[in-house]
């Protein structure tokens, strides 16, 4: 069964894919990873990876998806019927997406919960010393409250996906993405006008290479792939919905630029405020849930408004990303089993929510269960951010560069020879040589370090 779904226009495709790309990765993970590995130095390496490897991967997934008109497990063999084994790459991507969504739901649940905690005044009541705010977060995240918010968030995602590709995903993204930009700009203005904000800007843009370790470079790669939602078949599925006349190169470039700008804006919204209030920018994952509430509390009454805006922003970003994962898993399930979309989405919702609840509990009551020395949550976090996406990304570019017939790649990339010829040579060269070598070098050195 081939797919008949499609986005309604180029703008719709871009908005939906930007919605997938812009998420917790940009606003939650990027600033703290950047803080950990030296601010501007990390930013430079990150931008190189995003444009050199990430965007080319996105184009590769679009080419494969749109050409094959299948979900990942069938897409690879559809383009090389004599090499059925390549279906395993699609399977790897889908399994990765499944774990990512389950783990993503946990963080999204915290985010949704913190909108409530902020609105109700509970966060504001904690005052401006660090300890009560961190204790509050550890009690919150290790308790059972996040499970309620996780389920609410997942239901919201399910509801949108049930609306369909155009009426659900595309329309929601077209509304929520501009909202997100406005919210982030409001926060940037507030942050930049705080006393001493300039130190935060300097930190983000002036590189300190001494903090950029091998692990930092691997983290930059993992972050680049995660942020663009590539290396797990999601963009392949969205690629299969891209209208036939859309220019793949331009579409991918738009998405890459928007995603990167929003990550940088998140840094601009966060670092100046953090520096202005005298906190440590390398606050780790707690940056958003511990340091920022503290920053907001130092702003007095208006702080509660900015805090609520911030957590709504984070939730909106998470929602449009979660729906892309839910959609890709649903479409795959439906294609393989022939089930109706509603039932498929319901099954994916149930399974990922259940696993999400287990991951959520593994932060608290189940934290004694360890895999390779990590809690279940940290274990999947490492798998999702460091190992699986780069591996799947590597296999995808190898497929595109070396296995898929070149005539088909060229035909799809250039819309039957009508557009994008100028960039085809560079695209192919990067997909065949630069991206695989870079991916292998960074993966091997990161694993050995
Ligand atoms: N790109 C999203 C983010 O930056 O938060 C996360 C994500 C969504 C990763 C979809 C992977 C994915 F398939």
Short mmCIF file of C-alpha atoms and ligand atoms in Angstrom, two decimals:
data_model
loop_
_atom_site.label_atom_id
_atom_site.label_comp_id
_atom_site.label_asym_id
_atom_site.label_seq_id
_atom_site.Cartn_x
_atom_site.Cartn_y
_atom_site.Cartn_z
CA UNK A 1 0.00 0.00 0.00
CA UNK A 2 1.55 3.33 -0.96
CA UNK A 3 0.71 6.60 0.73
CA UNK A 4 -1.65 9.21 -0.56
CA UNK A 5 -1.17 11.79 2.16
CA UNK A 6 0.52 15.09 1.42
CA UNK A 7 1.06 18.56 2.83
CA UNK A 8 -1.06 21.16 1.06
CA UNK A 9 1.76 23.51 0.04
CA UNK A 10 5.44 24.24 0.36
CA UNK A 11 4.76 26.59 3.25
CA UNK A 12 2.74 23.89 4.98
CA UNK A 13 5.55 21.36 4.52
CA UNK A 14 8.13 23.81 5.88
CA UNK A 15 6.00 24.74 8.88
CA UNK A 16 5.30 21.13 9.79
CA UNK A 17 8.95 20.16 9.45
CA UNK A 18 10.12 23.23 11.38
CA UNK A 19 7.56 22.21 13.99
CA UNK A 20 9.22 18.82 14.20
CA UNK A 21 12.71 20.24 14.29
CA UNK A 22 12.12 23.01 16.81
CA UNK A 23 11.50 21.39 20.14
CA UNK A 24 12.92 20.66 23.56
CA UNK A 25 16.19 20.07 21.75
CA UNK A 26 16.43 23.76 20.86
CA UNK A 27 15.15 25.34 24.03
CA UNK A 28 16.00 22.82 26.73
CA UNK A 29 18.97 20.79 25.51
CA UNK A 30 20.86 23.21 23.26
CA UNK A 31 21.47 25.93 25.86
CA UNK A 32 22.73 23.57 28.56
CA UNK A 33 24.90 21.53 26.18
CA UNK A 34 26.30 24.74 24.80
CA UNK A 35 26.93 25.94 28.36
CA UNK A 36 28.71 22.73 29.26
CA UNK A 37 31.10 22.71 26.32
CA UNK A 38 32.29 26.28 26.20
CA UNK A 39 29.54 28.49 24.78
CA UNK A 40 30.66 30.02 21.49
CA UNK A 41 33.16 27.24 20.74
CA UNK A 42 30.39 24.67 20.85
CA UNK A 43 28.17 26.95 18.78
CA UNK A 44 30.70 27.09 15.93
CA UNK A 45 31.11 23.31 15.77
CA UNK A 46 27.37 22.87 16.10
CA UNK A 47 26.63 25.21 13.19
CA UNK A 48 29.16 23.38 11.00
CA UNK A 49 27.53 20.03 11.76
CA UNK A 50 24.03 21.37 11.25
CA UNK A 51 24.72 22.76 7.81
CA UNK A 52 27.24 20.25 6.54
CA UNK A 53 25.79 17.01 7.83
CA UNK A 54 22.34 17.76 9.21
CA UNK A 55 20.90 19.59 6.21
CA UNK A 56 22.32 17.03 3.77
CA UNK A 57 20.77 14.26 5.83
CA UNK A 58 17.49 16.04 5.78
CA UNK A 59 17.66 16.33 1.98
CA UNK A 60 18.60 12.65 1.78
CA UNK A 61 15.61 11.63 3.87
CA UNK A 62 13.33 13.86 1.79
CA UNK A 63 14.66 12.33 -1.44
CA UNK A 64 14.22 8.77 -0.17
CA UNK A 65 10.78 9.43 1.34
CA UNK A 66 9.30 11.35 -1.56
CA UNK A 67 10.71 8.97 -4.16
CA UNK A 68 9.60 5.82 -2.38
CA UNK A 69 6.22 7.05 -1.08
CA UNK A 70 6.54 4.59 1.76
CA UNK A 71 7.28 4.70 5.47
CA UNK A 72 10.91 3.93 6.48
CA UNK A 73 10.96 0.13 6.70
CA UNK A 74 9.52 -0.24 3.20
CA UNK A 75 11.09 2.87 1.68
CA UNK A 76 14.67 1.61 1.47
CA UNK A 77 13.86 -1.74 -0.19
CA UNK A 78 11.35 -0.03 -2.49
CA UNK A 79 14.22 1.90 -4.03
CA UNK A 80 16.54 -1.12 -4.23
CA UNK A 81 14.29 -4.18 -4.40
CA UNK A 82 17.35 -6.46 -4.73
CA UNK A 83 18.69 -5.24 -1.36
CA UNK A 84 15.88 -6.00 1.04
CA UNK A 85 18.25 -5.90 4.04
CA UNK A 86 18.28 -2.09 3.90
CA UNK A 87 14.82 -2.22 5.41
CA UNK A 88 16.66 -2.75 8.70
CA UNK A 89 17.86 0.86 8.58
CA UNK A 90 14.24 1.95 8.44
CA UNK A 91 13.50 -0.38 11.32
CA UNK A 92 16.37 1.07 13.33
CA UNK A 93 14.98 4.55 12.72
CA UNK A 94 11.49 3.56 13.78
CA UNK A 95 12.72 1.84 16.94
CA UNK A 96 14.77 4.96 17.74
CA UNK A 97 11.71 7.15 17.19
CA UNK A 98 9.70 4.96 19.50
CA UNK A 99 12.22 5.38 22.31
CA UNK A 100 12.64 9.08 21.60
CA UNK A 101 8.91 9.70 21.78
CA UNK A 102 8.54 7.76 25.03
CA UNK A 103 11.35 9.71 26.62
CA UNK A 104 10.22 12.97 25.07
CA UNK A 105 6.84 12.51 26.72
CA UNK A 106 8.49 12.52 30.14
CA UNK A 107 10.19 15.86 29.55
CA UNK A 108 7.06 17.24 27.92
CA UNK A 109 5.08 16.15 30.97
CA UNK A 110 7.46 18.10 33.22
CA UNK A 111 7.11 21.11 30.95
CA UNK A 112 3.31 20.94 30.93
CA UNK A 113 3.35 20.50 34.69
CA UNK A 114 5.59 23.54 35.12
CA UNK A 115 3.09 25.73 33.23
CA UNK A 116 0.66 24.85 35.98
CA UNK A 117 3.22 25.25 38.76
CA UNK A 118 4.07 28.66 37.38
CA UNK A 119 0.47 29.83 36.84
CA UNK A 120 -0.62 28.69 40.27
CA UNK A 121 2.17 30.68 41.90
CA UNK A 122 3.91 27.64 43.42
CA UNK A 123 7.19 28.44 41.68
CA UNK A 124 7.03 32.13 42.56
CA UNK A 125 6.49 31.19 46.21
CA UNK A 126 9.86 29.42 46.33
CA UNK A 127 11.81 32.68 46.54
CA UNK A 128 15.28 33.33 45.18
CA UNK A 129 17.58 30.89 46.88
CA UNK A 130 18.70 27.92 44.85
CA UNK A 131 18.06 25.03 47.25
CA UNK A 132 14.25 25.23 47.61
CA UNK A 133 13.84 25.50 43.84
CA UNK A 134 16.04 22.47 43.11
CA UNK A 135 14.37 20.49 45.88
CA UNK A 136 11.00 21.38 44.46
CA UNK A 137 12.04 20.10 41.05
CA UNK A 138 13.49 16.85 42.41
CA UNK A 139 10.33 16.24 44.39
CA UNK A 140 8.18 17.08 41.41
CA UNK A 141 10.10 14.97 38.88
CA UNK A 142 10.46 11.95 41.12
CA UNK A 143 6.82 11.94 42.16
CA UNK A 144 3.72 10.75 40.34
CA UNK A 145 2.37 14.18 39.32
CA UNK A 146 4.36 14.23 36.06
CA UNK A 147 2.49 11.12 34.97
CA UNK A 148 -0.78 13.05 34.91
CA UNK A 149 0.78 15.83 32.83
CA UNK A 150 2.50 13.30 30.58
CA UNK A 151 -0.87 11.75 29.77
CA UNK A 152 -2.50 15.16 29.17
CA UNK A 153 0.31 16.12 26.82
CA UNK A 154 0.20 12.81 24.95
CA UNK A 155 -3.57 13.10 24.54
CA UNK A 156 -3.13 16.54 23.03
CA UNK A 157 -0.65 15.09 20.54
CA UNK A 158 -2.98 12.22 19.73
CA UNK A 159 -5.83 14.62 19.12
CA UNK A 160 -3.77 16.61 16.59
CA UNK A 161 -2.54 13.53 14.75
CA UNK A 162 -6.08 12.19 14.54
CA UNK A 163 -6.93 15.42 12.70
CA UNK A 164 -4.79 14.20 9.79
CA UNK A 165 -1.68 15.42 7.98
CA UNK A 166 -3.13 18.65 6.58
CA UNK A 167 -5.94 19.53 8.95
CA UNK A 168 -4.14 18.32 12.05
CA UNK A 169 -0.35 18.54 11.82
CA UNK A 170 0.03 21.19 9.13
CA UNK A 171 -2.64 23.58 10.40
CA UNK A 172 -1.57 23.32 14.01
CA UNK A 173 2.07 23.96 13.05
CA UNK A 174 1.08 26.98 10.94
CA UNK A 175 -0.51 28.55 14.02
CA UNK A 176 1.87 27.41 16.75
CA UNK A 177 5.17 28.18 15.04
CA UNK A 178 4.52 31.94 14.71
CA UNK A 179 3.25 31.94 18.30
CA UNK A 180 6.49 30.32 19.36
CA UNK A 181 8.57 32.94 17.56
CA UNK A 182 6.65 35.77 19.25
CA UNK A 183 7.05 34.17 22.69
CA UNK A 184 10.75 33.61 22.27
CA UNK A 185 11.27 37.19 21.06
CA UNK A 186 9.44 38.53 24.11
CA UNK A 187 11.77 36.52 26.34
CA UNK A 188 14.86 37.65 24.40
CA UNK A 189 13.92 41.31 24.87
CA UNK A 190 13.37 40.79 28.59
CA UNK A 191 16.63 38.91 28.99
CA UNK A 192 18.71 41.38 27.00
CA UNK A 193 17.43 44.36 28.95
CA UNK A 194 18.48 42.98 32.34
CA UNK A 195 21.55 44.57 33.95
CA UNK A 196 24.77 42.77 33.01
CA UNK A 197 23.09 40.89 30.18
CA UNK A 198 26.00 41.50 27.87
CA UNK A 199 28.09 38.87 29.69
CA UNK A 200 25.59 36.22 28.59
CA UNK A 201 25.75 37.39 24.99
CA UNK A 202 29.54 37.29 25.09
CA UNK A 203 29.46 33.82 26.56
CA UNK A 204 27.25 32.55 23.75
CA UNK A 205 29.16 34.18 20.92
CA UNK A 206 32.81 34.32 22.03
CA UNK A 207 34.44 30.93 21.75
CA UNK A 208 36.45 29.26 24.53
CA UNK A 209 37.96 26.22 22.82
CA UNK A 210 39.58 24.90 25.99
CA UNK A 211 36.22 23.51 27.13
CA UNK A 212 35.45 21.83 23.84
CA UNK A 213 36.46 18.19 24.43
CA UNK A 214 36.07 15.18 22.09
CA UNK A 215 32.94 14.39 24.00
CA UNK A 216 31.76 17.94 23.32
CA UNK A 217 32.24 17.46 19.58
CA UNK A 218 30.26 14.23 19.68
CA UNK A 219 27.59 16.02 21.69
CA UNK A 220 27.48 18.75 19.02
CA UNK A 221 26.89 16.13 16.35
CA UNK A 222 24.24 14.31 18.37
CA UNK A 223 22.58 17.65 19.10
CA UNK A 224 22.67 18.72 15.44
CA UNK A 225 20.94 15.50 14.34
CA UNK A 226 18.47 15.51 17.20
CA UNK A 227 17.60 19.14 16.67
CA UNK A 228 16.86 18.68 12.98
CA UNK A 229 14.91 15.47 13.70
CA UNK A 230 17.12 13.55 11.27
CA UNK A 231 18.65 10.12 11.57
CA UNK A 232 15.47 8.36 12.64
CA UNK A 233 13.19 8.30 9.64
CA UNK A 234 10.91 11.13 10.73
CA UNK A 235 11.96 13.46 7.95
CA UNK A 236 11.72 10.51 5.59
CA UNK A 237 8.03 10.21 6.44
CA UNK A 238 7.53 13.98 6.17
CA UNK A 239 9.45 13.81 2.88
CA UNK A 240 6.86 11.41 1.55
CA UNK A 241 4.25 14.13 2.23
CA UNK A 242 6.16 16.93 0.46
CA UNK A 243 4.32 18.06 -2.68
CA UNK A 244 5.99 16.87 -5.90
CA UNK A 245 6.88 20.37 -7.14
CA UNK A 246 8.64 21.50 -3.98
CA UNK A 247 12.34 22.16 -4.23
CA UNK A 248 13.93 19.75 -1.74
CA UNK A 249 17.13 21.75 -1.37
CA UNK A 250 15.36 25.01 -0.57
CA UNK A 251 12.85 23.35 1.73
CA UNK A 252 15.60 21.67 3.76
CA UNK A 253 17.62 24.90 3.90
CA UNK A 254 14.66 26.87 5.23
CA UNK A 255 14.07 24.31 7.94
CA UNK A 256 17.74 24.17 8.90
CA UNK A 257 18.06 27.96 9.09
CA UNK A 258 14.85 28.36 11.15
CA UNK A 259 15.83 25.58 13.53
CA UNK A 260 19.30 27.01 14.09
CA UNK A 261 18.03 30.56 14.55
CA UNK A 262 15.56 29.40 17.16
CA UNK A 263 18.25 27.48 19.06
CA UNK A 264 20.40 30.62 19.06
CA UNK A 265 17.44 32.76 20.13
CA UNK A 266 16.83 30.31 22.98
CA UNK A 267 20.45 30.89 24.01
CA UNK A 268 19.87 34.64 23.81
CA UNK A 269 16.72 34.31 25.91
CA UNK A 270 18.46 32.21 28.55
CA UNK A 271 22.16 33.07 28.97
CA UNK A 272 21.94 36.84 29.50
CA UNK A 273 19.25 36.30 32.15
CA UNK A 274 21.29 33.57 33.83
CA UNK A 275 24.45 35.71 33.89
CA UNK A 276 22.56 38.78 34.98
CA UNK A 277 21.33 36.93 38.05
CA UNK A 278 24.77 35.45 38.74
CA UNK A 279 24.02 31.78 38.02
CA UNK A 280 26.14 29.08 36.41
CA UNK A 281 25.36 28.66 32.68
CA UNK A 282 26.57 25.06 32.72
CA UNK A 283 23.70 24.11 35.00
CA UNK A 284 23.04 20.88 33.06
CA UNK A 285 19.54 19.60 32.41
CA UNK A 286 18.40 21.53 35.49
CA UNK A 287 19.10 24.82 33.69
CA UNK A 288 15.50 25.10 32.56
CA UNK A 289 13.74 23.62 35.57
CA UNK A 290 15.95 24.91 38.41
CA UNK A 291 18.07 27.84 37.30
CA UNK A 292 15.44 29.60 35.19
CA UNK A 293 12.65 29.57 37.78
CA UNK A 294 15.19 31.16 40.09
CA UNK A 295 16.00 33.78 37.47
CA UNK A 296 12.28 34.51 37.01
CA UNK A 297 11.78 34.85 40.76
CA UNK A 298 14.45 37.53 40.94
CA UNK A 299 12.35 39.63 38.52
CA UNK A 300 9.58 40.16 41.07
CA UNK A 301 5.89 40.11 40.06
CA UNK A 302 6.51 40.19 36.30
CA UNK A 303 8.69 37.10 36.74
CA UNK A 304 5.64 34.92 37.08
CA UNK A 305 4.34 36.15 33.73
CA UNK A 306 7.67 35.51 32.02
CA UNK A 307 7.98 32.13 33.66
CA UNK A 308 4.55 31.10 32.42
CA UNK A 309 5.36 32.39 28.93
CA UNK A 310 8.58 30.40 28.98
CA UNK A 311 6.98 27.08 29.92
CA UNK A 312 4.17 27.59 27.39
CA UNK A 313 6.85 28.22 24.77
CA UNK A 314 8.61 25.02 25.75
CA UNK A 315 5.38 23.04 25.65
CA UNK A 316 4.38 24.38 22.23
CA UNK A 317 7.80 23.46 20.88
CA UNK A 318 7.57 19.99 22.39
CA UNK A 319 4.09 19.39 21.06
CA UNK A 320 4.86 20.01 17.39
CA UNK A 321 7.89 17.72 17.70
CA UNK A 322 6.01 14.98 19.50
CA UNK A 323 3.33 14.92 16.81
CA UNK A 324 5.93 14.28 14.13
CA UNK A 325 7.14 11.24 16.02
CA UNK A 326 3.61 10.07 16.66
CA UNK A 327 2.72 10.58 13.00
CA UNK A 328 5.73 8.66 11.69
CA UNK A 329 5.12 5.73 14.02
CA UNK A 330 1.40 5.72 13.23
CA UNK A 331 1.95 5.87 9.46
CA UNK A 332 4.45 3.02 9.69
CA UNK A 333 2.15 0.87 11.77
CA UNK A 334 -0.77 1.50 9.44
CA UNK A 335 1.25 0.76 6.33
CA UNK A 336 2.45 -2.56 7.71
CA UNK A 337 -0.74 -3.80 9.28
CA UNK A 338 -3.39 -2.09 7.16
CA UNK A 339 -5.12 -0.76 10.30
CA UNK A 340 -7.14 2.42 10.19
CA UNK A 341 -5.25 5.59 11.08
CA UNK A 342 -7.31 6.24 14.20
CA UNK A 343 -6.61 2.79 15.58
CA UNK A 344 -2.93 2.95 14.63
CA UNK A 345 -2.51 6.31 16.35
CA UNK A 346 -4.33 4.98 19.42
CA UNK A 347 -2.00 1.97 19.64
CA UNK A 348 1.13 4.10 19.29
CA UNK A 349 -0.25 6.52 21.88
CA UNK A 350 -0.89 3.71 24.36
CA UNK A 351 2.48 2.01 23.92
CA UNK A 352 4.59 5.16 24.04
CA UNK A 353 2.62 6.56 26.96
CA UNK A 354 3.09 3.32 28.91
CA UNK A 355 6.80 3.28 28.24
CA UNK A 356 6.92 7.00 29.04
CA UNK A 357 5.35 6.28 32.43
CA UNK A 358 8.02 3.63 33.08
CA UNK A 359 10.76 6.13 32.14
CA UNK A 360 9.14 8.74 34.32
CA UNK A 361 9.07 6.36 37.28
CA UNK A 362 12.70 5.44 36.60
CA UNK A 363 13.62 8.98 37.65
CA UNK A 364 11.93 8.38 41.02
CA UNK A 365 10.55 5.15 42.53
CA UNK A 366 12.27 2.89 39.97
CA UNK A 367 15.63 4.64 40.04
CA UNK A 368 17.26 1.55 41.57
CA UNK A 369 16.82 -0.31 38.24
CA UNK A 370 20.02 0.26 36.29
CA UNK A 371 21.24 -0.61 32.80
CA UNK A 372 25.02 -0.33 32.29
CA UNK A 373 25.12 1.80 35.43
CA UNK A 374 22.43 4.23 34.27
CA UNK A 375 18.77 4.61 35.24
CA UNK A 376 16.42 3.61 32.43
CA UNK A 377 15.77 7.29 31.68
CA UNK A 378 19.46 8.18 31.43
CA UNK A 379 20.20 5.03 29.47
CA UNK A 380 17.68 5.88 26.73
CA UNK A 381 18.75 9.49 26.85
CA UNK A 382 22.30 8.43 25.93
CA UNK A 383 21.08 6.03 23.28
CA UNK A 384 18.82 8.69 21.78
CA UNK A 385 21.25 11.54 21.83
CA UNK A 386 24.61 9.90 21.17
CA UNK A 387 24.45 6.48 19.58
CA UNK A 388 21.34 5.58 17.58
CA UNK A 389 20.72 8.71 15.46
CA UNK A 390 24.33 9.01 14.21
CA UNK A 391 24.34 5.31 13.31
CA UNK A 392 21.05 5.53 11.48
CA UNK A 393 22.20 8.78 9.85
CA UNK A 394 25.39 7.11 8.62
CA UNK A 395 23.49 4.21 7.06
CA UNK A 396 21.01 6.61 5.45
CA UNK A 397 23.68 8.69 3.67
CA UNK A 398 25.50 5.54 2.61
CA UNK A 399 22.26 4.28 1.11
CA UNK A 400 21.64 7.54 -0.71
CA UNK A 401 25.21 8.01 -1.86
CA UNK A 402 26.22 4.46 -2.73
CA UNK A 403 23.20 2.17 -2.96
CA UNK A 404 20.23 4.05 -4.38
CA UNK A 405 20.47 4.38 -8.20
CA UNK A 406 21.97 7.78 -8.99
CA UNK A 407 19.51 8.55 -11.76
CA UNK A 408 16.70 8.35 -9.22
CA UNK A 409 18.48 10.56 -6.69
CA UNK A 410 19.15 13.18 -9.37
CA UNK A 411 15.63 12.98 -10.72
CA UNK A 412 14.07 13.43 -7.30
CA UNK A 413 16.46 16.11 -6.05
CA UNK A 414 15.96 18.20 -9.20
CA UNK A 415 12.22 17.54 -9.64
CA UNK A 416 12.88 15.71 -12.93
CA UNK A 417 15.66 18.04 -13.94
CA UNK A 418 13.73 21.28 -13.48
CA UNK A 419 15.25 22.72 -10.25
CA UNK A 420 18.22 22.63 -7.90
CA UNK A 421 20.83 21.37 -10.38
CA UNK A 422 23.39 23.87 -9.14
CA UNK A 423 23.49 22.33 -5.69
CA UNK A 424 23.20 18.72 -6.72
CA UNK A 425 26.94 18.19 -7.13
CA UNK A 426 27.73 19.51 -3.67
CA UNK A 427 24.86 17.58 -2.14
CA UNK A 428 26.03 14.34 -3.69
CA UNK A 429 29.65 14.89 -2.77
CA UNK A 430 28.79 15.60 0.86
CA UNK A 431 26.38 12.66 1.03
CA UNK A 432 28.92 10.23 -0.47
CA UNK A 433 32.13 11.31 1.19
CA UNK A 434 32.04 14.15 3.69
CA UNK A 435 29.05 13.11 5.79
CA UNK A 436 29.97 9.40 6.13
CA UNK A 437 33.60 10.17 7.00
CA UNK A 438 32.62 12.89 9.48
CA UNK A 439 30.00 10.66 11.06
CA UNK A 440 32.43 7.74 11.42
CA UNK A 441 35.27 9.88 12.79
CA UNK A 442 33.08 11.64 15.32
CA UNK A 443 31.33 8.44 16.40
CA UNK A 444 34.52 6.41 16.80
CA UNK A 445 36.43 9.15 18.58
CA UNK A 446 33.50 9.89 20.83
CA UNK A 447 33.05 6.24 21.78
CA UNK A 448 36.78 5.80 22.46
CA UNK A 449 37.14 9.00 24.47
N1 LIG B 1 13.96 17.93 16.88
C1 LIG B 1 13.28 17.82 18.12
C2 LIG B 1 13.89 18.76 19.13
O1 LIG B 1 14.86 19.45 18.81
O2 LIG B 1 13.40 18.80 20.25
C3 LIG B 1 13.28 16.44 18.70
C4 LIG B 1 12.95 15.37 17.77
C5 LIG B 1 11.73 15.34 17.14
C6 LIG B 1 13.91 14.45 17.50
C7 LIG B 1 11.48 14.37 16.23
C8 LIG B 1 13.65 13.47 16.62
C9 LIG B 1 12.45 13.44 16.00
F1 LIG B 1 12.26 12.51 15.14
#
